Short mmCIF file of N, CA and C in Angstrom, two decimals:
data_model
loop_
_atom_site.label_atom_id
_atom_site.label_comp_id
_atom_site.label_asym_id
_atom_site.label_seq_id
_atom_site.Cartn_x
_atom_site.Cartn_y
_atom_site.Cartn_z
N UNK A 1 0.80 -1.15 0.00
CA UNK A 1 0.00 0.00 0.00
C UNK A 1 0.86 1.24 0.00
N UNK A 2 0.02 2.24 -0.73
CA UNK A 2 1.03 3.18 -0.48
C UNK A 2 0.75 4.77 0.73
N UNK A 3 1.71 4.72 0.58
CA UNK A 3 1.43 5.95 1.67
C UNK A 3 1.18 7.47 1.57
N UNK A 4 0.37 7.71 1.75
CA UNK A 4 -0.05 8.82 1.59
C UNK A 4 0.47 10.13 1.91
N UNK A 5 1.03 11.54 1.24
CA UNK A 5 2.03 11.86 1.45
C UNK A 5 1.26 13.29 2.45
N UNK A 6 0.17 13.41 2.36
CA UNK A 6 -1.11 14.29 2.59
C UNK A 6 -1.25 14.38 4.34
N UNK A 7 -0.36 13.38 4.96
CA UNK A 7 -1.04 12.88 6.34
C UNK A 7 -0.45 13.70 6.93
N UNK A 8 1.00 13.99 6.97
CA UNK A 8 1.60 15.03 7.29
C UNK A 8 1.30 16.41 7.66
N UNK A 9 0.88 17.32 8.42
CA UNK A 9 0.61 18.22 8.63
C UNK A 9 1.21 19.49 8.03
N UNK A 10 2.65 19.42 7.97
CA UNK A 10 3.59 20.50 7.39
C UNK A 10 3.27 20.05 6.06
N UNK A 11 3.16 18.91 5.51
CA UNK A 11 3.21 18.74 4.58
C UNK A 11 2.11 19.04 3.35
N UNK A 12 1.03 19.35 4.95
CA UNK A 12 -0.22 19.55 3.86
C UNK A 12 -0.18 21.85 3.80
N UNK A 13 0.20 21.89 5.44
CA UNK A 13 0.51 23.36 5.03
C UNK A 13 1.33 24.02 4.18
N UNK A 14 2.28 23.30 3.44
CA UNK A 14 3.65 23.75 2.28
C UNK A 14 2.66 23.30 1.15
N UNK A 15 2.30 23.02 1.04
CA UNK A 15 1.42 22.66 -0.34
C UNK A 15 0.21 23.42 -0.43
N UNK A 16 -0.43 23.91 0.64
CA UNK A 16 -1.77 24.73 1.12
C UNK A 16 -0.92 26.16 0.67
N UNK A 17 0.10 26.40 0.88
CA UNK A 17 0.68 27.65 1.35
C UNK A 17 1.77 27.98 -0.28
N UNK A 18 2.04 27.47 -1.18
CA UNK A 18 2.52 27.23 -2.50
C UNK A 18 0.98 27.37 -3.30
N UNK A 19 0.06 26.61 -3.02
CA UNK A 19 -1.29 26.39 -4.18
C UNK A 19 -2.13 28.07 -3.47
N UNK A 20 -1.70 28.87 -2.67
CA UNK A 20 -1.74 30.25 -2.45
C UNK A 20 -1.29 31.16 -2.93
N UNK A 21 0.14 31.25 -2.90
CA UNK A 21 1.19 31.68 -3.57
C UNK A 21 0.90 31.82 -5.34
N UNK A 22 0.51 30.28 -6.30
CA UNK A 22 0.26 30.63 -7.11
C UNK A 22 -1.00 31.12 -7.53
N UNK A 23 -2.17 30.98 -6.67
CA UNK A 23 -3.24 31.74 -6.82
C UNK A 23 -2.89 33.67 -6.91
N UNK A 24 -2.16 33.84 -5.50
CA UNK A 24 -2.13 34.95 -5.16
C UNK A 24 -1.18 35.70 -6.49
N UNK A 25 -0.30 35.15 -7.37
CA UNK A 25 0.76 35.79 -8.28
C UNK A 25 0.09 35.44 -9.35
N UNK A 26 -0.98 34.56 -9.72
CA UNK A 26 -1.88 34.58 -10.86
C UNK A 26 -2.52 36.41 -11.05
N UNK A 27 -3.24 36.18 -9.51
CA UNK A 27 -4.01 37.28 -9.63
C UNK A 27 -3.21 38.53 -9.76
N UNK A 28 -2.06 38.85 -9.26
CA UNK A 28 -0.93 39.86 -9.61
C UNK A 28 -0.77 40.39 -11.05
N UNK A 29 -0.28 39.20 -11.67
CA UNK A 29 -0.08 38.92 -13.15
C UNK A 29 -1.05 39.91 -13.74
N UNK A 30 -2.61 39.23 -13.66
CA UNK A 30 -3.87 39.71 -14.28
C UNK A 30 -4.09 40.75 -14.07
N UNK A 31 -3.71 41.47 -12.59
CA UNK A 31 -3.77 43.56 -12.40
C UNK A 31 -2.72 43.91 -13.14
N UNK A 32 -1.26 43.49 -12.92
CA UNK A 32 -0.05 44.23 -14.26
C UNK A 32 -0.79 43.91 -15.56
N UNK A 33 -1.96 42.67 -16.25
CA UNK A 33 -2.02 43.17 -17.11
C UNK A 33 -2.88 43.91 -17.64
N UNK A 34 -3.84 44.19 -16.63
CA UNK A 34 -4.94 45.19 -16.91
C UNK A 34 -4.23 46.33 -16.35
N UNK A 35 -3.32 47.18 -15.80
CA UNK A 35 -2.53 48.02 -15.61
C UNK A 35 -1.77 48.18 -16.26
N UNK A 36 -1.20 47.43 -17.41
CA UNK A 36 -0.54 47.49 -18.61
C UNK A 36 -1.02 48.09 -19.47
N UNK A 37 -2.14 47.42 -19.63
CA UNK A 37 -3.05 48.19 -20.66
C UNK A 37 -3.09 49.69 -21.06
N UNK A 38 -2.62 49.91 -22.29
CA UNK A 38 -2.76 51.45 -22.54
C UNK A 38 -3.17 52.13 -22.27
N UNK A 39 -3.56 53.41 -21.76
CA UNK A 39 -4.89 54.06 -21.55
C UNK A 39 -5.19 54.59 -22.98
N UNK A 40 -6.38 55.02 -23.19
CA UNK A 40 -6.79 55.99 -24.61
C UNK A 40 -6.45 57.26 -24.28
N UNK A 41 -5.55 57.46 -25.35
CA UNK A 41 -4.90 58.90 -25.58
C UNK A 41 -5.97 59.74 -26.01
N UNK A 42 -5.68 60.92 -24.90
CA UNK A 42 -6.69 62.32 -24.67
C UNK A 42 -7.42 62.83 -26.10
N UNK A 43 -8.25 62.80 -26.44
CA UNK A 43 -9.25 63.38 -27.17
C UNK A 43 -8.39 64.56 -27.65
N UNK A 44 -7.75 65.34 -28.64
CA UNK A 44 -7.44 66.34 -28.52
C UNK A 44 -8.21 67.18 -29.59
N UNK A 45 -8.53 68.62 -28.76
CA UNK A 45 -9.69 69.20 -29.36
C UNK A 45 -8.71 70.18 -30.61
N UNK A 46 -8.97 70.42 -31.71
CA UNK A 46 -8.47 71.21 -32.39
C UNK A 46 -8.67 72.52 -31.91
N UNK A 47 -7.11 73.35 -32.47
CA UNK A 47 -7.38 74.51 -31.70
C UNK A 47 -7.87 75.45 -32.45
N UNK A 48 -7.76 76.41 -31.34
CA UNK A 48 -9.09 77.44 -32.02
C UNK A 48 -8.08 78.10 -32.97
N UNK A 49 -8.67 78.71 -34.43
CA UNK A 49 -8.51 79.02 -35.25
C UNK A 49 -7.84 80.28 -35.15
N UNK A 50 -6.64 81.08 -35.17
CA UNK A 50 -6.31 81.98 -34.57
C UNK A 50 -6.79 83.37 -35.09
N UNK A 51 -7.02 84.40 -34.07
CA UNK A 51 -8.23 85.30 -34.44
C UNK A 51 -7.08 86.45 -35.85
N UNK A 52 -7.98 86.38 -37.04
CA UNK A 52 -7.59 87.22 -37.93
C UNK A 52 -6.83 88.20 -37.79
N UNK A 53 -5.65 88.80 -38.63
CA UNK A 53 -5.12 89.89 -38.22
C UNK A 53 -6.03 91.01 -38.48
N UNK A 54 -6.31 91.91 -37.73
CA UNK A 54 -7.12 92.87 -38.05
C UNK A 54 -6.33 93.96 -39.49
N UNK A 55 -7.41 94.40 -40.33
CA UNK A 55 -6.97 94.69 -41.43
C UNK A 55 -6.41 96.07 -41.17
N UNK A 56 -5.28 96.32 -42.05
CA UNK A 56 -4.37 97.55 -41.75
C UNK A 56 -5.24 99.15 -41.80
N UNK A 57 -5.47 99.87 -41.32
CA UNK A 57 -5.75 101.47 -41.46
C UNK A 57 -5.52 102.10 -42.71
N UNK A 58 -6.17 102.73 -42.72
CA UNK A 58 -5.58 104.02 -44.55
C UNK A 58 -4.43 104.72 -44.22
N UNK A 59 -4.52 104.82 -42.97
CA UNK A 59 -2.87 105.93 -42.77
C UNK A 59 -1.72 104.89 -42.75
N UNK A 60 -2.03 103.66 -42.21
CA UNK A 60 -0.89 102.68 -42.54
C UNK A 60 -0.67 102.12 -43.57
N UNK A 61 -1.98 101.88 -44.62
CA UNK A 61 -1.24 101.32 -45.96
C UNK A 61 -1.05 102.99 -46.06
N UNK A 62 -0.82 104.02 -45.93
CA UNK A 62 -0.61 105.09 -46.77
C UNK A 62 0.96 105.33 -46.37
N UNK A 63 1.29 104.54 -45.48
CA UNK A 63 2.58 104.84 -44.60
C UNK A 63 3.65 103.90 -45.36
N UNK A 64 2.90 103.11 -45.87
CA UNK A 64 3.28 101.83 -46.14
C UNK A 64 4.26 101.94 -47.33
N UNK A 65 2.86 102.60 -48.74
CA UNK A 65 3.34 102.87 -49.95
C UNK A 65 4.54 104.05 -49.80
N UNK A 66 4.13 105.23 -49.13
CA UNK A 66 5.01 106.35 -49.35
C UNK A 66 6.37 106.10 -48.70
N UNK A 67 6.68 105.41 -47.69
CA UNK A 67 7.90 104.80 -47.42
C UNK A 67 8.90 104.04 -48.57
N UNK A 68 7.68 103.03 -49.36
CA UNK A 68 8.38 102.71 -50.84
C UNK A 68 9.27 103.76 -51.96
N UNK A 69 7.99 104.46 -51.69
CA UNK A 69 7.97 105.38 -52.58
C UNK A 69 9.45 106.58 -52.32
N UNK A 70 9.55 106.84 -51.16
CA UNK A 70 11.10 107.43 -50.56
C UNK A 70 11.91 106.56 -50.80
N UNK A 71 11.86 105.45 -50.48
CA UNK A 71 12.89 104.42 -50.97
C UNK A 71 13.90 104.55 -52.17
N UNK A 72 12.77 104.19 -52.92
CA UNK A 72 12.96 104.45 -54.58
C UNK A 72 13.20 105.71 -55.16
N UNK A 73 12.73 106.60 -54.67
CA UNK A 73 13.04 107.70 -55.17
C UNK A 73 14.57 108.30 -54.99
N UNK A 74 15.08 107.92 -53.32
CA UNK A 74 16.69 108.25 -53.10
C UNK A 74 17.57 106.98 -53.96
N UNK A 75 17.05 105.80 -54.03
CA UNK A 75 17.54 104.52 -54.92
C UNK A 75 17.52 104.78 -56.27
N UNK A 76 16.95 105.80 -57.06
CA UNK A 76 16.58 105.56 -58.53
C UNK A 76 18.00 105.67 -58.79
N UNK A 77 18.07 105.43 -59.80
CA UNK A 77 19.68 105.15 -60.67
C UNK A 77 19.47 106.17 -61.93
N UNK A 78 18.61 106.91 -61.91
CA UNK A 78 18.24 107.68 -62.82
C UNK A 78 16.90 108.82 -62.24
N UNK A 79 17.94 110.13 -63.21
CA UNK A 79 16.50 110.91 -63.04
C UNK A 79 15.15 110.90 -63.53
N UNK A 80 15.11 109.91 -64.40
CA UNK A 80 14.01 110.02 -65.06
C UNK A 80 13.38 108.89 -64.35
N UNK A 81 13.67 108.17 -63.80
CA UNK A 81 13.00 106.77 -63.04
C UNK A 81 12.70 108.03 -61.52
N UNK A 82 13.38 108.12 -61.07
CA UNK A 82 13.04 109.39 -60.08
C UNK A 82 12.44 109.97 -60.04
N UNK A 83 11.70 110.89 -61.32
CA UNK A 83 11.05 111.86 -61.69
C UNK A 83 9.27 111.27 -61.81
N UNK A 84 9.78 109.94 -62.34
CA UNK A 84 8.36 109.11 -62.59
C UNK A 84 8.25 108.42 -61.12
N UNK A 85 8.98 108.06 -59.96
CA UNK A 85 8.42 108.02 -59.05
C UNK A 85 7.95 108.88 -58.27
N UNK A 86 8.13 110.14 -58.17
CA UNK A 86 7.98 111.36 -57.55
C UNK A 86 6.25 111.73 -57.90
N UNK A 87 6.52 111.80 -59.31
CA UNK A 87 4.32 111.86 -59.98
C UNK A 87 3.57 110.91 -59.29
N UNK A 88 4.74 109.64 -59.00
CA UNK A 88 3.33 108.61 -58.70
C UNK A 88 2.92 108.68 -57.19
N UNK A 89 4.10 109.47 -56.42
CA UNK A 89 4.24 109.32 -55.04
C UNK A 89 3.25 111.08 -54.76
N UNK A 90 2.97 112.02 -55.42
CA UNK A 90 2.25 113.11 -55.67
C UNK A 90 0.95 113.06 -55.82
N UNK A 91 0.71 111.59 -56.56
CA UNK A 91 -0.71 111.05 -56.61
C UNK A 91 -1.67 111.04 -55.23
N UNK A 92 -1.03 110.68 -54.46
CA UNK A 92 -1.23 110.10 -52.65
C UNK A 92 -1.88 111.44 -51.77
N UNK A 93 -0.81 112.96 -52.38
CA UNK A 93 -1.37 113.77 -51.78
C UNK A 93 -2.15 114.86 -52.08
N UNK A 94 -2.97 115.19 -51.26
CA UNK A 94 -4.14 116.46 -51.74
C UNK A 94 -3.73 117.47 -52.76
N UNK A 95 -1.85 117.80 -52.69
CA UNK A 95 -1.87 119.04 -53.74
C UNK A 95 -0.32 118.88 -53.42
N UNK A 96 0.56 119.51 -54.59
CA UNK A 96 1.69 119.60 -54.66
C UNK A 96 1.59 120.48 -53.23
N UNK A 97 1.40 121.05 -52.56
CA UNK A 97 2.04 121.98 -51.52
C UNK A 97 1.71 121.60 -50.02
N UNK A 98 1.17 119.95 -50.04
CA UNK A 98 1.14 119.11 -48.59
C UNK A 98 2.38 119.74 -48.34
N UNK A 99 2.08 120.15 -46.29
CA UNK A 99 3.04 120.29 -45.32
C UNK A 99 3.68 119.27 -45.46
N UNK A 100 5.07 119.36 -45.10
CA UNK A 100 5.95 118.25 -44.55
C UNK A 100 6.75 119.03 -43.63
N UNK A 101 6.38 118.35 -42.71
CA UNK A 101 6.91 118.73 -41.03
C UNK A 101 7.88 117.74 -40.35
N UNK A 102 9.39 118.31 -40.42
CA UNK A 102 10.61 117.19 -40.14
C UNK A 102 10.55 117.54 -38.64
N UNK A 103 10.55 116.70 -37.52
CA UNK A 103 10.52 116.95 -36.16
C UNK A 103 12.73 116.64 -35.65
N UNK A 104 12.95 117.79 -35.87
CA UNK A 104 14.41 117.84 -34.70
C UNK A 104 14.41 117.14 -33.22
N UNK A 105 13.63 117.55 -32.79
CA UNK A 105 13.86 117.56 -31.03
C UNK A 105 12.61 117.97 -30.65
N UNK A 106 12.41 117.11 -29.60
CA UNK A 106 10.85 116.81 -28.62
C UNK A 106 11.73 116.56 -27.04
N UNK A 107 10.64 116.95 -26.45
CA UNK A 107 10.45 116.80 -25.36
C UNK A 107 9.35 117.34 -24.42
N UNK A 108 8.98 116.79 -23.65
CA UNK A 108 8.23 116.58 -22.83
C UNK A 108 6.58 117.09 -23.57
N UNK A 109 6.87 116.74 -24.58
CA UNK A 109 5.56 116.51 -26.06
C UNK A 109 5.27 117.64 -26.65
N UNK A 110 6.68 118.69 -26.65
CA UNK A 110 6.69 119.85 -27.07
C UNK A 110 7.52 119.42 -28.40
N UNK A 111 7.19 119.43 -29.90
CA UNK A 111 8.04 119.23 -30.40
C UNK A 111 8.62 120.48 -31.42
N UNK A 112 9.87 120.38 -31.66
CA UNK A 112 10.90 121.68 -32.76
C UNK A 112 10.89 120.78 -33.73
N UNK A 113 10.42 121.82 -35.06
CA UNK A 113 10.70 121.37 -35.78
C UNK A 113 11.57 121.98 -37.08
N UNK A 114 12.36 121.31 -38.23
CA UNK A 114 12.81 121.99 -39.24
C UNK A 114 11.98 122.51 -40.03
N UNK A 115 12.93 123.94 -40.86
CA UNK A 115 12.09 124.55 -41.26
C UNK A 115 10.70 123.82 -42.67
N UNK A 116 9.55 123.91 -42.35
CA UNK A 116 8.28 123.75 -43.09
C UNK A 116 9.06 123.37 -44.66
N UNK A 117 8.23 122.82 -45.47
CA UNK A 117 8.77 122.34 -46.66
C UNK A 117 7.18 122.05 -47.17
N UNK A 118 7.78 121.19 -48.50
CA UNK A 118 6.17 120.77 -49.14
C UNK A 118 6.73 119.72 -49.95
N UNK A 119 5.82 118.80 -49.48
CA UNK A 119 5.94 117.37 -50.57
C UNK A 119 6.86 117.83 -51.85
N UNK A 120 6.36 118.39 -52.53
CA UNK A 120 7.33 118.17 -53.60
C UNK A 120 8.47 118.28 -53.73
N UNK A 121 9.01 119.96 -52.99
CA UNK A 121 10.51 120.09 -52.67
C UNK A 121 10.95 118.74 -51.73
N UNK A 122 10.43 118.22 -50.82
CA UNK A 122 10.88 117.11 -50.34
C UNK A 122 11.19 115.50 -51.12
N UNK A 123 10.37 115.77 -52.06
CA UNK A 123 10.91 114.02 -52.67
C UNK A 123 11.76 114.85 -53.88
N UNK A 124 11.70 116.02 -54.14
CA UNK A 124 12.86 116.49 -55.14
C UNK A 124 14.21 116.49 -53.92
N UNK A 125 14.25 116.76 -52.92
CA UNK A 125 15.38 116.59 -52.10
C UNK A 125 16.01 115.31 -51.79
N UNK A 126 14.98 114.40 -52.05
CA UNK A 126 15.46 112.79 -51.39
C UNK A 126 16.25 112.46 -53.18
N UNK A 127 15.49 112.80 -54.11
CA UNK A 127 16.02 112.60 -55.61
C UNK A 127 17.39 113.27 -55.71
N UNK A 128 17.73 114.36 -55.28
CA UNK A 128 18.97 115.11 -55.15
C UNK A 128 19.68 114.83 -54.05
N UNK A 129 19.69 114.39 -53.75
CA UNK A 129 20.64 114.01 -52.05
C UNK A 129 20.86 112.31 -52.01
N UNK A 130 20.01 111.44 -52.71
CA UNK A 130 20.21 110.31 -52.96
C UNK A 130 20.02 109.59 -51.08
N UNK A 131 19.11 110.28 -50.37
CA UNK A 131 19.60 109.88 -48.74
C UNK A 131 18.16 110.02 -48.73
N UNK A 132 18.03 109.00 -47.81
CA UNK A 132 16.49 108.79 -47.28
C UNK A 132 16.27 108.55 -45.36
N UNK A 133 16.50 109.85 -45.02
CA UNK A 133 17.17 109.89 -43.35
C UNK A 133 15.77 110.28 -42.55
N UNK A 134 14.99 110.27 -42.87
CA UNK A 134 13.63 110.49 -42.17
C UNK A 134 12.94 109.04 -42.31
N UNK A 135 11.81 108.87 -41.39
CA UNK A 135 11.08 107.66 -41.43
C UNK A 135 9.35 108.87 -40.99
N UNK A 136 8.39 108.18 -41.74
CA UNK A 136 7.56 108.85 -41.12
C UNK A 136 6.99 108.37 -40.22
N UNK A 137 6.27 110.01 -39.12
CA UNK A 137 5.96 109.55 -37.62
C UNK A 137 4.45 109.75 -38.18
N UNK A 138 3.84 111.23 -38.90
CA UNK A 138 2.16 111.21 -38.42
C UNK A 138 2.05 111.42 -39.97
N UNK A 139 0.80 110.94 -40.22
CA UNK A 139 0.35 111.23 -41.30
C UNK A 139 -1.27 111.72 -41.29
N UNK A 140 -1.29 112.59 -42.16
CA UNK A 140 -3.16 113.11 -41.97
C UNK A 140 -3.51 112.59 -42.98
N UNK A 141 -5.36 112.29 -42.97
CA UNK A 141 -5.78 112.29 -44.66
C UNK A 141 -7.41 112.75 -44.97
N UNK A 142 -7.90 113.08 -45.65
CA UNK A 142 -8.60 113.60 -46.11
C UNK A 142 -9.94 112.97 -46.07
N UNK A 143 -10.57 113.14 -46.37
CA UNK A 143 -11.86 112.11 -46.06
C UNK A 143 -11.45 110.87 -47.86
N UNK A 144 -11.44 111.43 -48.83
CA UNK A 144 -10.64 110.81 -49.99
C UNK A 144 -9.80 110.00 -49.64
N UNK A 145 -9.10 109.78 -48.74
CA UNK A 145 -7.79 109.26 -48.76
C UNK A 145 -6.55 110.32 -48.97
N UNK A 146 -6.54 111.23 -48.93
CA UNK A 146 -5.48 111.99 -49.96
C UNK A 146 -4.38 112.11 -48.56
N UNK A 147 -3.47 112.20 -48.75
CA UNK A 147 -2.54 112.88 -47.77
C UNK A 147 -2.70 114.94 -47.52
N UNK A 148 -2.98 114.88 -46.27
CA UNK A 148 -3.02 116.55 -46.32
C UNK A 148 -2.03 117.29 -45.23
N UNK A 149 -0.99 116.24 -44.54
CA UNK A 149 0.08 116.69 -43.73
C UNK A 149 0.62 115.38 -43.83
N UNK A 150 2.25 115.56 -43.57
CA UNK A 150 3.12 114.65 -43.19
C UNK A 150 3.96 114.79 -42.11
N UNK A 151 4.55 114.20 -41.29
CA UNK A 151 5.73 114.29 -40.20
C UNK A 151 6.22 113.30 -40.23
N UNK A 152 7.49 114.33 -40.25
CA UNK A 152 8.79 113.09 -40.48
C UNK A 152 9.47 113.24 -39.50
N UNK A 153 10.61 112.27 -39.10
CA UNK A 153 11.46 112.22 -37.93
C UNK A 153 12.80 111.62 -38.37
N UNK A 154 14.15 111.78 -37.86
CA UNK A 154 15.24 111.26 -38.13
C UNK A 154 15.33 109.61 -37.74
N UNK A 155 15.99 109.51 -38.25
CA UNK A 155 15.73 107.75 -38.18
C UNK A 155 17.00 107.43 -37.24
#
């Protein structure tokens, strides 16, 4: 007959206490692998569409062109390219005899300025001097669009 290996007391608690063990590391296993499990990556909402640039002012495209327009006119490589930018840059303002007001020196929002001029002698000066040393600060305009003052400042 044989003997039964079960009768043993330790013998049945090491075997009670192992058939635990692999219960208890089964169930381990099965949380790492439901804790493994990926989570679902966040919904991501598209973003908001970014708000339009607001469209430029008449005094800024007007700031815009006539800055070109100085450009080219101290750049021409010729008087006659000069002369034809000067008409087109004359177009812009109310009358050959727009102020142009060069600001020297400010302070405390008092500003000096050089002596008074007029559009035209002024882009005939940038054409003759080949130097374009002002940037403009204010510009006025007309209910038209037209330019009816300018201020300039040293750059």
């Amino acid at each position: 007959m044989k003997k039964s290996s079960f009768k043993s007391p330790l013998s049945r608690l090491v075997t009670l206490v192992l058939f635990g063990l692999l219960a208890m590391g089964a169930c381990k296993s099965k949380k790492k692998v439901v804790e493994a499990a990926p989570e679902p990556a966040p919904v991501e909402e598209p973003a908001p569409a970014p708000a339009p640039e607001p469209e430029p002012t008449a005094e800024e495209v007007a700031v815009g062109k006539l800055e070109g327009y100085f450009s080219t006119i101290a750049s021409a490589s010729s008087v006659q390219s000069a002369n034809s930018s000067i008409q087109e840059a004359l177009s812009m303002f109310s009358n050959q005899n727009t102020p142009v007001l060069i600001v020297i020196h400010e302070e405390n929002g008092i500003k000096d300025y050089d002596e008074p001029t007029t559009i035209a002698k002024y882009l005939n000066y940038l054409k003759d001097t080949k130097k374009n040393l002002n940037f403009i600060s204010d510009v006025r305009l007309d209910g038209s669009g037209k330019i009816t003052e300018l201020e300039l400042r040293r750059r």
